[in-house]
Every structure is written in structure tokens, then in C-alpha cells.
mmCIF file of C-alpha atoms in Angstrom:
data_model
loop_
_atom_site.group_PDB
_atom_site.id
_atom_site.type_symbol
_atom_site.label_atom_id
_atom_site.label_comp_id
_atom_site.label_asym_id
_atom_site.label_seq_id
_atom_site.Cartn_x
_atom_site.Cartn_y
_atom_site.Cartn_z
ATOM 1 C CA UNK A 486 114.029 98.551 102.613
ATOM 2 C CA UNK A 487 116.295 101.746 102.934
ATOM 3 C CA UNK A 488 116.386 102.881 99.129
ATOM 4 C CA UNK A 489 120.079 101.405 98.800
ATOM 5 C CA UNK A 490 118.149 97.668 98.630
ATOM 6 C CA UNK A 491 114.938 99.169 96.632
ATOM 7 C CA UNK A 492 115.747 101.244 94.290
ATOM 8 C CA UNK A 493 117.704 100.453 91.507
ATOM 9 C CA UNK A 494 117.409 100.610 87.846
ATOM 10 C CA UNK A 495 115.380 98.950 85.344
ATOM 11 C CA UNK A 496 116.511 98.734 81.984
ATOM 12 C CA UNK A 497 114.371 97.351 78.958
ATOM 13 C CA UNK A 498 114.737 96.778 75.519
ATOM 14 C CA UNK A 499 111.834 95.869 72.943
ATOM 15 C CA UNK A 500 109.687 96.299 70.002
ATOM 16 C CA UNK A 501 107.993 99.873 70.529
ATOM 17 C CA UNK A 502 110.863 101.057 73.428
ATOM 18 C CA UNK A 503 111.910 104.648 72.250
ATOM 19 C CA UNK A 504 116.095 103.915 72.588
ATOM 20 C CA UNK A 505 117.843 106.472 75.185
ATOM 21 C CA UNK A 506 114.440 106.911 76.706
ATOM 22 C CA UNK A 507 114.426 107.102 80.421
ATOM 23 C CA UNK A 508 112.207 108.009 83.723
ATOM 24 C CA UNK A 509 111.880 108.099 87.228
ATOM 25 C CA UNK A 510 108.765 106.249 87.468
ATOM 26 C CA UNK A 511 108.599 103.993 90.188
ATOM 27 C CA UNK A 512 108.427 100.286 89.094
ATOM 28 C CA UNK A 513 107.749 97.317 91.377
ATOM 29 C CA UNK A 514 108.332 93.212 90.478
ATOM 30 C CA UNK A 515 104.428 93.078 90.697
ATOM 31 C CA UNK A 516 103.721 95.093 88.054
ATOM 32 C CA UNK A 517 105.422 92.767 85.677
ATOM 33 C CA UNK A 518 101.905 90.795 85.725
ATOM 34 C CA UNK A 519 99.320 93.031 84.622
ATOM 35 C CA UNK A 520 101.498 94.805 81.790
ATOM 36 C CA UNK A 521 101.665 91.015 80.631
ATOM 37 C CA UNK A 522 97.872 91.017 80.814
ATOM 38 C CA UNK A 523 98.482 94.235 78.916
ATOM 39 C CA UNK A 524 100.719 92.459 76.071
ATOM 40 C CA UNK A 525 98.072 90.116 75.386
ATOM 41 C CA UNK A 526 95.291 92.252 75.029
ATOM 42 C CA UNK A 527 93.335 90.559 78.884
ATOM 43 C CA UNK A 528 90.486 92.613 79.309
ATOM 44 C CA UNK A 529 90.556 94.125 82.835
ATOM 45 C CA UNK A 530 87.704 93.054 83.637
ATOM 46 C CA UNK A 531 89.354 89.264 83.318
ATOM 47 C CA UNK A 532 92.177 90.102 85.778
ATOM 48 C CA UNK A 533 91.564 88.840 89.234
ATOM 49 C CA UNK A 534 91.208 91.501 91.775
ATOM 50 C CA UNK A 535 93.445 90.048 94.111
ATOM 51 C CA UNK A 536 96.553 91.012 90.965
ATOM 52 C CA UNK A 537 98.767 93.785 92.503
ATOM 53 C CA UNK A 538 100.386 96.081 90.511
ATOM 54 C CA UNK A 539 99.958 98.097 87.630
ATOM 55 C CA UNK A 540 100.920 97.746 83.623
ATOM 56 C CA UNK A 541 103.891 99.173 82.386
ATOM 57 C CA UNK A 542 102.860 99.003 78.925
ATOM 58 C CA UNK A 543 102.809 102.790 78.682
ATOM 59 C CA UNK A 544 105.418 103.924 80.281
ATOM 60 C CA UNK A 545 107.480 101.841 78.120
ATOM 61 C CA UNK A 546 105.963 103.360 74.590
ATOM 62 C CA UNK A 547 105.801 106.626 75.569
ATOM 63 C CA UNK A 548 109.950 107.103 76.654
ATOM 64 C CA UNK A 549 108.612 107.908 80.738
ATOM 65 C CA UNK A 550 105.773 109.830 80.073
ATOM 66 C CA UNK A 551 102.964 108.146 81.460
ATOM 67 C CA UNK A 552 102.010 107.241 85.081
ATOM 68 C CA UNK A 553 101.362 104.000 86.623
ATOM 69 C CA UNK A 554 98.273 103.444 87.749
ATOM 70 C CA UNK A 555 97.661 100.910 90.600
ATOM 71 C CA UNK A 556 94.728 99.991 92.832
ATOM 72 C CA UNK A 557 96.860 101.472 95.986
ATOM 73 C CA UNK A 558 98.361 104.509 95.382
ATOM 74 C CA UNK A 559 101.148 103.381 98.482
ATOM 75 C CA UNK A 560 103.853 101.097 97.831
ATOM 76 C CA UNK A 561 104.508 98.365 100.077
ATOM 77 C CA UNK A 562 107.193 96.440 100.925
ATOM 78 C CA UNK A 563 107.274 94.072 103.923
ATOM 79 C CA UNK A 564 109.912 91.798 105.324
ATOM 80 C CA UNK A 565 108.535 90.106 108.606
ATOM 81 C CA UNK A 566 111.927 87.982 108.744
ATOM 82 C CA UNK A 567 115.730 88.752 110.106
ATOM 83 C CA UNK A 568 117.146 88.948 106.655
ATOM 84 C CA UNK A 569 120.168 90.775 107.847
ATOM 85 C CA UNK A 570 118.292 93.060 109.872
ATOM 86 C CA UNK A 571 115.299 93.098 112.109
ATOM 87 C CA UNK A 572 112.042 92.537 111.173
ATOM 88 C CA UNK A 573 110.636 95.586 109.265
ATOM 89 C CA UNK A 574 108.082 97.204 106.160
ATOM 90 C CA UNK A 575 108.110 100.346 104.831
ATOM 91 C CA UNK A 576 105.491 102.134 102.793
ATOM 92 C CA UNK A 577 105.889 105.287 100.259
ATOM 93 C CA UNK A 578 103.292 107.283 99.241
ATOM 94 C CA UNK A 579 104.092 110.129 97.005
ATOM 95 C CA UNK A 580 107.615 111.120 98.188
ATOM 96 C CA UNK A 581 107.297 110.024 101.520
ATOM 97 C CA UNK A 582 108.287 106.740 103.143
ATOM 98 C CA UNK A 583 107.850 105.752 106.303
ATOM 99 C CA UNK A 584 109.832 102.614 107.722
ATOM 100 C CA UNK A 585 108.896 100.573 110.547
ATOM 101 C CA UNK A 586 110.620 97.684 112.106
ATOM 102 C CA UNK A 587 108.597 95.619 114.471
ATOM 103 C CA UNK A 588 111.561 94.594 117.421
ATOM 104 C CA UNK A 589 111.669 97.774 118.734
ATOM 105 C CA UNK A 590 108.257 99.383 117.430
ATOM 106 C CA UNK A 591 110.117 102.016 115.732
ATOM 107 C CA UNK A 592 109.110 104.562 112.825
ATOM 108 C CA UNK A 593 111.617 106.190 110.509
ATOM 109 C CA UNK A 594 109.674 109.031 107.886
ATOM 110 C CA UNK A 595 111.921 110.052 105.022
ATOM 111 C CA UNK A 596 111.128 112.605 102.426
ATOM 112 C CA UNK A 597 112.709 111.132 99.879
ATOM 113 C CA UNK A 598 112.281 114.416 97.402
ATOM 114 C CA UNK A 599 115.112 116.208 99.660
ATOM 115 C CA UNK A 600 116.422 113.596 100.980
ATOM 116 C CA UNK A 601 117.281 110.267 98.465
ATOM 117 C CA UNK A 602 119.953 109.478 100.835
ATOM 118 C CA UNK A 603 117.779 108.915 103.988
ATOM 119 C CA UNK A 604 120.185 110.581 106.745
ATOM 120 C CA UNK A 605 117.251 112.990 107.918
ATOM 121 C CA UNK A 606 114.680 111.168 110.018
ATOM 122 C CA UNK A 607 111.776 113.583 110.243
ATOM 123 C CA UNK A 608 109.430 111.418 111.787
ATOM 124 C CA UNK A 609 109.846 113.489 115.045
ATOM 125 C CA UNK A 610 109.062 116.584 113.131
ATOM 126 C CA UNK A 611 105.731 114.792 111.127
ATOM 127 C CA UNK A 612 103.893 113.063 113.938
ATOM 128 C CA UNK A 613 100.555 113.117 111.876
ATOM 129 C CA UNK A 614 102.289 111.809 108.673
ATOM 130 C CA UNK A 615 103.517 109.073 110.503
ATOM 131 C CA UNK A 616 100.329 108.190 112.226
ATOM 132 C CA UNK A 617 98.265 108.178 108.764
ATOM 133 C CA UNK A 618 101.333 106.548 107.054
ATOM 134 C CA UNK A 619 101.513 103.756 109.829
ATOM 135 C CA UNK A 620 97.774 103.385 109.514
ATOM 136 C CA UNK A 621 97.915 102.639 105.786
ATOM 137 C CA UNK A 622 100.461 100.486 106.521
ATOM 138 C CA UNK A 623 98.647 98.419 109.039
ATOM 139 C CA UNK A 624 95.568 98.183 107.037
ATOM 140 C CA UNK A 625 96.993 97.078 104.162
ATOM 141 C CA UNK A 626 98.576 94.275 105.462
ATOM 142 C CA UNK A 627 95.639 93.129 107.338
ATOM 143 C CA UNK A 628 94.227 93.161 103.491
ATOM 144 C CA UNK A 629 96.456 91.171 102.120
ATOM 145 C CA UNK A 630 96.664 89.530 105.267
ATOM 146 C CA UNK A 631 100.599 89.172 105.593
ATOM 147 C CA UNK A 632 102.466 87.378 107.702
ATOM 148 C CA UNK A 633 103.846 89.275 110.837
ATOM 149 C CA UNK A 634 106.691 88.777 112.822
ATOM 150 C CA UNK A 635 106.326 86.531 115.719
ATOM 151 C CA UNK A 636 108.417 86.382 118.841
ATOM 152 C CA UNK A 637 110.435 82.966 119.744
ATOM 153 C CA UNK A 638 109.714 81.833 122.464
ATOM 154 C CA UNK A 639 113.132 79.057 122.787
ATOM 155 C CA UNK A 640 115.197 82.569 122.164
ATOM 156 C CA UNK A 641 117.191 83.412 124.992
ATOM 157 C CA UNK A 642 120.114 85.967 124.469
ATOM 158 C CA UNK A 643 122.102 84.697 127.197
ATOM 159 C CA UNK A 644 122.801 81.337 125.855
ATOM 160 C CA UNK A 645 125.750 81.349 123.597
ATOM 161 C CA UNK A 646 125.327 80.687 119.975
ATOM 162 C CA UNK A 647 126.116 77.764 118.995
ATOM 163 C CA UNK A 648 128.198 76.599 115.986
ATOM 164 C CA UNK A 649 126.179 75.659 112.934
ATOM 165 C CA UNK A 650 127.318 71.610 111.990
ATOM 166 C CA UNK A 651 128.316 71.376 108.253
ATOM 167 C CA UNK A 652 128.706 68.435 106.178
ATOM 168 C CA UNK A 653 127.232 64.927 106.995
ATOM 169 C CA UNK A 654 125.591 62.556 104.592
#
């Protein structure tokens, strides 16, 4: 979830897209859903609550000019798996982001306004941000009621690794 994996650019093309028109808005998968909802005119009041995200719709016509509005106004992303790494979630909230990866109960803060490169932990340095950042964390995936990462108990790092078996019928 460093911003190397997260952010990267979105480019669209469509009826009522000013051409050469561009923004730093940040854009998530889920809010792909409600600018459909958007599109075909859904009343809001039809959309279940449980719909993350935010439309689009007028960001799009308006070359970058608008803001997205979500219910949260944090961004969550949460990967309770190894997937190449340990473990981990981060959360950004205005232009800071905290990371935190579960194997070692460790916190990484980044302000990503000076810092889009993320070689400056400051979490040392913003003990309150991380607290309320980790908090907001925490409760919202107790909301959404995620799954967490769960120790295994057969793992034992002295036993050699053994070969995965390929092929078969």
C-alpha cells in the first residue's frame, strides 16, 4: 500500500470529458459504483448505505474541478494476507497516511504533501496523528467488519520449506 502499488493514473475518455483535462483527485475502484448510479439518474436515496465510494460524475465534466464526496472522508485500504509482504492497511486522510502492518504491530505516518516518495517516516515525530489515525483505522474496519490477519498455528520457522509439487493429473 506504499503509493508505488496505489497510486497510479486514471485515464478516461467519454461523452461530456473536456479532452487534455486532468487532476489530482484521488479516485478509488469503489467509486466506480455510485457514479454508475450517477449515469443512470438512481436517486440517492435508492443506493444502499452499505455502497462505498463516491460518484465521479463531476469530476469528469468539470476537467478536475470538483471534489469527491464520500461517506468517510479517510481512505482505506486493507490487505490482511502475505501478498508479497506482511500483513498490512493503511489509511489517508487529507495528506496524511498512516501504514500499519499487523506482524510486527508497526505504524509508518507519511505526509504525502512533502513527501510523495515515502522515505521520511514521521510517525515518531506525530505520536497523536498516529494514535487518531490508527483509531480511525481500527474503527472502520470493525464497521465494515473486515477480515484480520490471523496467526498459524502449524507455522514453524524452523522447519524447512518444502518444495511445492507441480503437475499431476
Amino acid at each position: 500500500v506504499y503509493e508505488g502499488g496505489i497510486r497510479v493514473p486514471m485515464m478516461v475518455r467519454g461523452p461530456g470529458v473536456k479532452p487534455d483535462s486532468w487532476c489530482h483527485v484521488r479516485v478509488v475502484g469503489y467509486d466506480f459504483l455510485p457514479t454508475f448510479y450517477d449515469w443512470a439518474g438512481v436517486e440517492k436515496s435508492l443506493i444502499p448505505n452499505d455502497v462505498e465510494g463516491g460518484t465521479i460524475a463531476g469530476l469528469l465534466a468539470d476537467g478536475g474541478q470538483t471534489e469527491v464526496k464520500r461517506r468517510r472522508d479517510e481512505l482505506v485500504f486493507h490487505f490482511p494476507h502475505y501478498q508479497g509482504d506482511t500483513p498490512h492497511s493503511a489509511i489517508l486522510l487529507g495528506n496524511l497516511k498512516l501504514m500499519h502492518f499487523y506482524e510486527d504491530d508497526r505504524d509508518e505516518l507519511y505526509d504525502l504533501a512533502k513527501d510523495i516518495g515515502e522515505r521520511r517516516n514521521v510517525a515518531s515525530n506525530q505520536v497523536a496523528e498516529v494514535k487518531q489515525l490508527r483509531e480511525k483505522l481500527q474503527a472502520y474496519l470493525m464497521a465494515v467488519n473486515a477480515q484480520l490477519p490471523t496467526p498459524n498455528a502449524d507455522f514453524d520457522p524452523k522447519r524447512p520449506v518444502e518444495p511445492k509439487k507441480r503437475g499431476g493429473k
